[in-house]
């Protein structure tokens, strides 16, 4: 599968090393990578592997914006980029960075796409025509005068891609372009990239370097490079479905989430090895669940009874802790009233572990903020043990309900892990001894014991997320609400956070998880709500909801691949391991 | 947060360059007028312009700020201006009148500024400033601040909520204790601001900002016939008022 090749032009990275200033260890250590014109390549790796550092080096943003020591060579179109400025390099490489919010800086979609062409001094009439055409290509036709801040997450990301495409560069680099998006937004972005890829195949599109750490739903007609701790751990060409099946185990071990179908196929192949010389069982032409289902049937695999009969979770019987009564919330934006919650009723019982699912903008975070007392309802009430939550004084409320935000950097301010964790209990007026005890317990619960004196800035995003949880946990709230706890984390960190939440739930905490990452709720969650346009569209066991195609479509969510496979088998299995245990090899 | 209101009114259609010059003239007139009737007439004229452009709702949206500005400036000017020259008995009357006049002047100027911001996109503003001779990067940076206000406001809101969920109550207690409790809000906000500034700069340069010394623009904003007439009218009015003020006429 791996072969040596000599790119004629395109992108070529030779022995690239980069060490950030004030960092003891290099972020990149002898990275070699090449990309032919019009080629598509994946750059994979867990958090901290150096993916974003490679991206920033390619367009000259490093060391321009983040000083450090760079050695090695980067060639674009056969020419070294050394000494060239970022604007100059923007003629040859367009970059879509992570966090699209900070890449939008004008007040209409047309002007946003026009910005780069204005920088290139194109004539205004040509810019208008081309900008409208680019908006059409990314599915934003008719959005010319729209304010970008009024767009959904998926639309914003497509706008950023259109803006970068307007540079008309032969190379396009996208750094986790869908990480903050719901499944539908993610699908929109990848559909667009597939169109670009088709354009490239017809000789008209750019080469694409796509950075990712989650491969579910990603087109696989690409070679790839796997980074681990700043070095290239693996390179492969022509990453078709078969290649992804072969790589699945290695990717998972490296902290990258492989396509679940590829992972399952890899496990099944390991269990039913063909006779020497014969064809491997389960040959896959694509990683679509439908293709996999057909292949399983063709080769005689069947789903065994024990695993297929998934136990229905027991209904929660604890005392009522949270309640919403005809809760409504309307945001005001530029004089416009935007309803976020519409007369919503809900009861949460003590000890429950509940997932609130929904697309971006469906109202799930607003509901969470109300349950935590951080918003005042427009009408209706949110109650905690009979008291209206928003009227409970902040100190007393912190001891009842904790809310951990999606971005841990919104709350971290102290100079050590210990100080940060002690902040919450300190606000409750506890004695120093009690504060110390709670800090120790909270850090132990999240696995940060031993890092008490560390500066939070030096922690990884996953560790900062756990620190944010610890600082809330130290207040010992009976209920913990987590807003998108797995966004931006790699596979290992996501599994760690979910396992921690499971443990906290087992210790008696009521846990509410707000998320659009559907696969993460398959394991520990017993009840899920699906929100659509400010209302609860469905309330039940995650397995029932995630395998309901009509509901997922209505909610603007993409059914996870394994849920789609479940539908085809008439089962309710959502985890790779469950499928691996349930499927019986051919006799 | 931002006063811009999308509309097709005559004020929205007017070129940004003309609007910037006219705004400068109106500011000058407001600063030169000294008598309550003259300033009152100017305030009424601003309200009439707002009504004509359909922008009264914008002024109403910011009415609280306008009111606070009026009260604060009137009070401060009353206390610190020392306007009276007719002896201690009459002093407070004169100081109060001077304070109220200053309040009226500042709120009128604020209303003018709001009408400008409500009818001019930040990109038009940047284009207008560029046509007046400001380098593009300076004009763009200046107007970018307006664009970033909503982003920072949103970040500030999230940070305040995040700290409230850990029991921070910035509203209770004495002044110093309240200031101290704002620290957990300010540190993440400053850090978020710095991070955003870095990322924004990276995104801007990556999209070719600074590739050439000049840029083209899809935004018009040329003065045009009506713009020239409006600028001539406003400049003329400002010059007349300035001449009258210099000659000592009671304005």
XYZ file of C-alpha atoms in Angstrom, chain A residues 55-536:
482
model
C -1.067 23.774 8.223
C 0.270 27.031 9.632
C 3.753 26.324 8.329
C 2.445 25.691 4.805
C 0.981 29.183 4.430
C 3.740 30.968 6.316
C 1.630 31.779 9.414
C 4.373 30.054 11.384
C 6.623 31.544 12.575
C 4.959 34.850 11.498
C 2.174 34.766 14.124
C 3.514 32.261 16.636
C 7.298 32.615 16.929
C 9.491 29.549 17.046
C 12.356 27.749 15.348
C 11.652 26.251 11.928
C 13.960 24.005 9.912
C 13.398 21.916 6.786
C 11.843 23.001 3.501
C 8.376 23.602 2.138
C 8.010 23.880 -1.627
C 4.901 25.127 -3.362
C 4.848 24.550 -7.097
C 8.519 23.617 -6.861
C 9.508 26.900 -5.191
C 10.586 27.282 -1.567
C 8.315 29.432 0.589
C 11.205 30.675 2.705
C 11.219 34.450 3.076
C 7.772 34.856 1.488
C 4.975 36.678 3.313
C 1.565 35.205 4.163
C -0.295 37.507 1.699
C 2.185 36.566 -1.016
C 1.690 32.851 -0.312
C -2.079 33.351 -0.436
C -1.694 33.342 -4.244
C -0.757 29.660 -4.030
C -2.377 28.232 -0.916
C -5.799 28.882 0.560
C -6.342 27.852 4.185
C -9.562 27.233 6.079
C -8.514 27.357 9.728
C -10.360 25.810 12.656
C -12.983 28.016 14.371
C -14.771 29.639 11.474
C -16.192 32.448 13.643
C -12.866 34.292 13.667
C -12.507 33.976 9.882
C -15.586 36.020 9.026
C -15.013 39.752 9.150
C -17.486 41.503 6.871
C -21.184 42.210 7.142
C -22.591 40.503 4.042
C -21.875 37.156 2.415
C -21.058 38.815 -0.902
C -18.475 41.112 0.678
C -16.986 38.191 2.598
C -16.342 36.250 -0.598
C -15.236 39.423 -2.400
C -12.593 40.297 0.222
C -9.770 38.161 -1.180
C -10.540 39.209 -4.760
C -10.420 42.854 -3.712
C -7.010 42.130 -2.188
C -5.993 40.722 -5.575
C -7.151 43.992 -7.196
C -9.633 42.320 -9.563
C -12.111 44.674 -11.282
C -15.271 45.214 -9.162
C -17.670 43.927 -11.845
C -15.699 40.703 -12.228
C -15.579 40.328 -8.424
C -19.373 40.627 -8.123
C -19.928 37.993 -10.798
C -17.348 35.601 -9.417
C -18.478 36.048 -5.789
C -22.076 35.254 -6.746
C -20.887 32.208 -8.654
C -18.841 30.966 -5.672
C -21.822 31.434 -3.353
C -23.856 29.350 -5.781
C -21.171 26.636 -5.820
C -21.248 26.323 -2.031
C -25.041 26.284 -1.967
C -25.478 29.851 -0.703
C -27.158 31.275 -3.778
C -29.420 34.166 -2.804
C -27.449 34.830 0.368
C -25.524 37.764 -1.152
C -26.944 40.437 1.197
C -27.314 38.204 4.253
C -25.387 39.101 7.410
C -22.989 36.174 8.035
C -23.791 36.287 11.756
C -27.342 35.165 10.922
C -26.145 31.963 9.204
C -26.106 28.487 10.727
C -22.777 26.839 11.581
C -22.746 24.777 8.371
C -23.588 27.813 6.271
C -20.851 29.870 7.920
C -18.286 27.174 7.255
C -19.342 26.937 3.607
C -19.072 30.731 3.388
C -15.504 30.568 4.706
C -14.693 27.856 2.170
C -16.157 29.998 -0.646
C -14.082 32.959 0.572
C -10.918 30.876 0.475
C -11.844 29.385 -2.918
C -12.035 32.939 -4.250
C -8.241 33.060 -3.975
C -8.222 30.503 -6.837
C -5.175 28.773 -5.406
C -3.907 25.450 -6.719
C -3.785 24.144 -3.124
C -6.533 24.221 -0.507
C -5.815 23.258 3.118
C -8.715 22.647 5.493
C -8.011 22.250 9.202
C -10.848 20.216 10.765
C -13.440 22.177 8.799
C -16.425 20.446 10.389
C -15.396 20.002 14.017
C -17.978 22.440 15.482
C -20.771 21.414 13.175
C -23.759 19.177 13.714
C -23.966 16.035 11.558
C -26.043 17.787 8.896
C -23.609 20.721 8.707
C -20.738 18.257 8.556
C -22.382 16.425 5.689
C -22.939 19.741 3.858
C -19.238 20.578 4.114
C -18.100 17.164 2.923
C -20.594 17.167 0.073
C -19.022 20.434 -1.034
C -15.521 18.969 -0.771
C -16.617 15.946 -2.811
C -17.848 18.370 -5.513
C -14.473 20.090 -5.441
C -12.765 16.748 -5.690
C -14.865 15.895 -8.731
C -13.862 19.245 -10.216
C -10.246 18.313 -9.572
C -10.742 14.937 -11.247
C -12.004 16.775 -14.315
C -8.864 18.893 -14.212
C -10.419 22.027 -12.771
C -10.113 21.971 -8.983
C -7.421 22.521 -6.391
C -5.354 19.914 -4.571
C -6.839 19.435 -1.101
C -5.102 18.670 2.176
C -7.815 17.808 4.699
C -6.963 17.670 8.412
C -9.231 15.461 10.519
C -9.436 13.206 13.558
C -12.851 11.654 12.935
C -13.395 9.727 9.685
C -17.095 8.862 9.937
C -18.791 10.172 6.797
C -15.581 11.377 5.175
C -15.012 10.470 1.522
C -12.267 7.887 1.271
C -10.881 8.353 -2.220
C -7.741 9.872 -0.747
C -4.272 8.977 0.387
C -3.235 10.027 3.838
C -0.573 10.848 6.386
C -0.891 9.905 10.035
C 0.947 12.123 12.507
C 1.843 11.057 16.020
C 3.676 13.340 18.444
C 4.938 15.573 15.664
C 6.269 12.793 13.444
C 4.883 10.892 10.502
C 3.710 7.529 11.808
C 2.282 6.278 8.513
C 1.708 7.406 4.927
C -0.515 5.659 2.398
C -1.745 6.232 -1.121
C -5.100 5.631 -2.770
C -7.102 5.327 0.452
C -10.058 3.378 -0.891
C -12.460 1.476 1.384
C -10.149 -1.541 1.541
C -7.230 0.622 2.664
C -9.362 2.185 5.396
C -10.371 -1.275 6.659
C -6.709 -2.270 6.848
C -5.817 0.957 8.652
C -8.761 1.015 11.068
C -6.974 -0.602 13.999
C -3.882 1.535 13.659
C -5.916 4.734 13.360
C -7.908 3.937 16.491
C -4.713 3.121 18.384
C -3.374 6.520 17.291
C -6.354 8.461 18.658
C -8.109 8.908 15.285
C -11.690 7.706 15.044
C -11.898 5.449 11.999
C -15.077 4.976 10.008
C -17.120 2.602 12.228
C -17.917 0.425 9.202
C -14.190 0.113 8.402
C -13.450 -0.689 12.027
C -16.167 -3.320 12.228
C -15.077 -4.883 8.937
C -11.512 -4.987 10.235
C -12.573 -6.786 13.429
C -14.738 -9.273 11.514
C -11.915 -10.038 9.079
C -9.636 -10.736 12.028
C -12.168 -13.216 13.398
C -12.879 -15.078 10.175
C -9.608 -15.355 8.305
C -9.942 -16.881 4.835
C -7.960 -19.962 3.834
C -4.496 -19.090 2.495
C -4.687 -18.122 -1.140
C -8.414 -17.406 -1.120
C -10.081 -13.991 -1.295
C -10.527 -12.070 1.983
C -14.010 -12.212 3.382
C -15.937 -8.937 3.223
C -14.507 -7.034 0.283
C -15.759 -3.452 0.491
C -16.108 -1.079 -2.432
C -17.353 1.704 -0.176
C -17.880 2.347 3.514
C -21.597 3.034 3.135
C -23.653 0.936 5.602
C -25.831 -0.248 2.696
C -22.796 -1.658 0.854
C -21.562 -3.308 4.033
C -24.991 -4.816 4.700
C -25.109 -6.314 1.188
C -21.602 -7.705 1.620
C -22.447 -9.246 5.002
C -25.475 -10.922 3.482
C -23.563 -12.097 0.402
C -20.858 -13.680 2.523
C -23.299 -15.298 4.954
C -22.756 -13.304 8.151
C -25.818 -13.209 10.380
C -26.772 -11.247 13.450
C -26.994 -13.488 16.521
C -29.894 -13.233 18.932
C -28.189 -12.312 22.227
C -26.504 -9.125 21.106
C -29.365 -8.089 18.866
C -31.774 -8.257 21.789
C -30.448 -5.096 23.298
C -31.821 -4.547 26.809
C -34.165 -1.618 27.124
C -32.906 0.721 29.851
C -34.826 0.830 33.086
C -36.914 3.973 33.472
C -35.528 6.385 36.055
C -37.326 6.201 39.374
C -35.467 8.817 41.443
C -37.143 11.879 42.903
C -37.855 14.734 40.535
C -34.997 17.225 40.503
C -35.486 19.486 37.474
C -38.713 20.534 35.804
C -39.630 22.860 32.953
C -43.178 24.139 32.690
C -44.194 25.718 29.377
C -40.697 27.179 29.193
C -40.173 29.672 26.369
C -37.211 31.814 25.495
C -36.920 34.496 22.824
C -33.594 36.109 21.923
C -33.603 39.647 20.557
C -31.130 40.304 17.762
C -31.021 43.622 15.875
C -34.611 44.296 16.781
C -35.661 40.836 15.604
C -37.250 38.326 17.980
C -35.726 34.863 17.583
C -37.631 32.150 19.478
C -35.232 29.545 20.896
C -37.574 27.549 23.167
C -41.298 27.138 22.642
C -43.481 26.161 25.616
C -41.312 23.240 26.543
C -42.214 20.754 29.306
C -39.655 18.410 30.844
C -39.023 16.410 34.020
C -35.571 15.140 35.009
C -35.210 12.673 37.890
C -32.320 12.371 40.317
C -29.575 10.011 39.124
C -30.566 10.186 35.470
C -28.037 10.417 32.669
C -29.763 12.325 29.924
C -28.561 13.452 26.503
C -30.075 16.490 24.815
C -29.575 16.015 21.081
C -30.293 18.337 18.204
C -28.850 20.280 15.297
C -27.062 23.630 15.730
C -29.684 26.206 16.680
C -32.330 23.716 17.832
C -32.390 25.254 21.343
C -30.505 22.577 23.303
C -27.906 24.939 24.812
C -30.622 27.464 25.680
C -32.498 24.696 27.497
C -29.314 23.759 29.376
C -28.692 27.379 30.392
C -32.253 27.622 31.732
C -31.873 24.398 33.700
C -28.688 25.871 35.200
C -30.475 29.141 36.051
C -28.189 31.179 33.806
C -31.019 32.628 31.716
C -34.339 34.167 32.694
C -37.310 32.644 30.809
C -39.370 34.828 28.498
C -42.348 32.875 29.799
C -42.886 29.656 31.741
C -40.596 28.326 34.468
C -37.534 26.155 35.022
C -37.504 24.627 38.506
C -34.937 22.831 40.621
C -36.478 20.912 43.506
C -39.519 23.176 43.360
C -37.593 26.481 43.316
C -37.342 28.656 40.224
C -33.699 28.113 39.227
C -32.916 31.607 37.949
C -34.026 33.084 41.279
C -31.736 30.914 43.413
C -28.714 33.012 44.548
C -25.552 32.170 42.547
C -23.679 30.602 45.488
C -26.496 28.302 46.520
C -27.243 27.428 42.906
C -23.597 26.441 42.284
C -23.962 23.804 44.994
C -27.048 22.374 43.281
C -26.322 22.609 39.544
C -23.017 22.893 37.707
C -22.746 23.904 34.061
C -19.588 23.130 32.094
C -19.315 25.181 28.914
C -18.174 23.878 25.538
C -15.131 26.111 25.581
C -13.176 25.526 28.818
C -11.153 28.675 28.118
C -14.275 30.713 28.897
C -13.811 29.997 32.578
C -10.147 29.191 33.207
C -8.367 32.227 34.645
C -6.132 31.060 37.506
C -2.400 30.405 37.212
C -2.437 26.848 38.609
C -4.710 23.839 38.328
C -5.222 23.848 42.091
C -6.191 27.519 42.244
C -8.636 27.070 39.361
C -10.296 24.079 41.018
C -10.475 25.811 44.396
C -12.233 28.850 42.920
C -15.756 27.351 42.924
C -15.735 25.966 46.497
C -14.003 29.177 47.630
C -17.049 31.117 46.424
C -19.295 28.919 48.567
C -17.652 30.220 51.743
C -16.176 26.859 52.819
C -13.256 26.505 55.218
C -9.769 26.147 53.642
C -9.649 22.569 54.896
C -12.941 21.675 53.223
C -11.830 23.454 50.023
C -8.586 21.399 50.005
C -10.544 18.198 50.472
C -12.915 19.009 47.622
C -10.080 20.060 45.300
C -8.295 16.762 45.930
C -11.446 14.733 45.286
C -12.420 16.664 42.154
C -8.950 16.409 40.609
C -8.859 12.729 41.381
C -12.279 12.234 39.771
C -11.115 13.817 36.500
C -7.661 12.230 36.563
C -5.625 15.394 37.051
C -4.038 14.472 40.390
C -0.359 15.358 40.330
C -0.859 18.404 38.075
C -1.933 20.737 40.912
C 0.918 23.224 40.366
C 0.701 23.167 36.568
C -0.305 26.296 34.665
C -3.617 25.485 32.906
C -2.366 27.173 29.709
C 0.118 24.329 29.226
C -2.573 21.606 29.384
C -4.075 19.983 26.280
C -7.653 20.890 25.312
C -8.870 17.565 26.743
C -7.099 18.250 30.040
C -8.488 21.811 30.148
C -11.962 20.376 29.551
C -11.430 18.015 32.491
C -10.098 20.903 34.618
C -13.244 22.902 33.838
C -15.266 19.884 34.960
C -13.197 19.539 38.137
C -13.695 23.182 39.038
C -17.458 22.719 38.764
C -17.410 19.309 40.456
C -15.563 20.775 43.432
C -18.773 22.673 44.245
C -20.329 19.179 44.575
C -23.449 19.948 42.547
C -26.058 17.212 42.525
C -26.658 17.920 38.830
C -23.988 18.452 36.201
C -24.851 19.891 32.779
C -22.208 19.544 30.052
C -22.457 21.571 26.843
C -20.822 19.701 23.935
C -18.245 18.016 26.191
C -16.502 16.175 23.335
C -16.177 18.912 20.704
C -12.592 19.516 19.645
C -11.289 16.473 21.543
C -9.610 13.518 19.906
C -10.947 9.980 20.218
C -9.063 9.057 23.366
C -10.057 12.287 25.104
C -13.702 11.883 24.063
C -13.811 8.346 25.432
C -12.123 9.579 28.629
C -14.671 12.373 29.170
C -17.648 10.090 28.508
C -16.284 7.410 30.791
C -15.751 10.028 33.517
C -19.359 11.190 33.140
C -20.504 7.582 33.436
C -18.541 7.215 36.675
C -19.954 10.445 38.104
C -23.447 9.247 37.265
C -22.733 5.948 39.023
C -21.720 7.989 42.105
C -25.179 9.580 42.147
C -24.762 12.768 40.094
C -27.555 13.607 37.685
C -25.860 14.208 34.326
C -27.208 16.130 31.342
C -25.129 16.054 28.164
C -25.885 18.538 25.400
C -24.409 17.260 22.148
C -24.728 16.830 18.433
C -22.072 14.063 18.378
C -24.535 11.225 18.302
C -22.107 8.325 18.590
C -20.838 9.457 21.993
C -24.207 8.894 23.657
C -24.536 5.295 22.477
C -22.729 3.847 25.482
C -23.544 5.376 28.863
C -26.726 7.376 28.261
C -30.077 5.865 29.174
C -32.424 8.613 28.063
C -32.217 11.127 25.233
C -34.262 14.070 24.016
C -34.209 15.170 20.401
C -34.862 18.876 19.989
C -36.236 20.466 16.848
C -36.812 24.226 16.557
C -37.118 24.867 20.280
C -39.351 21.900 21.047
C -38.753 18.363 22.263
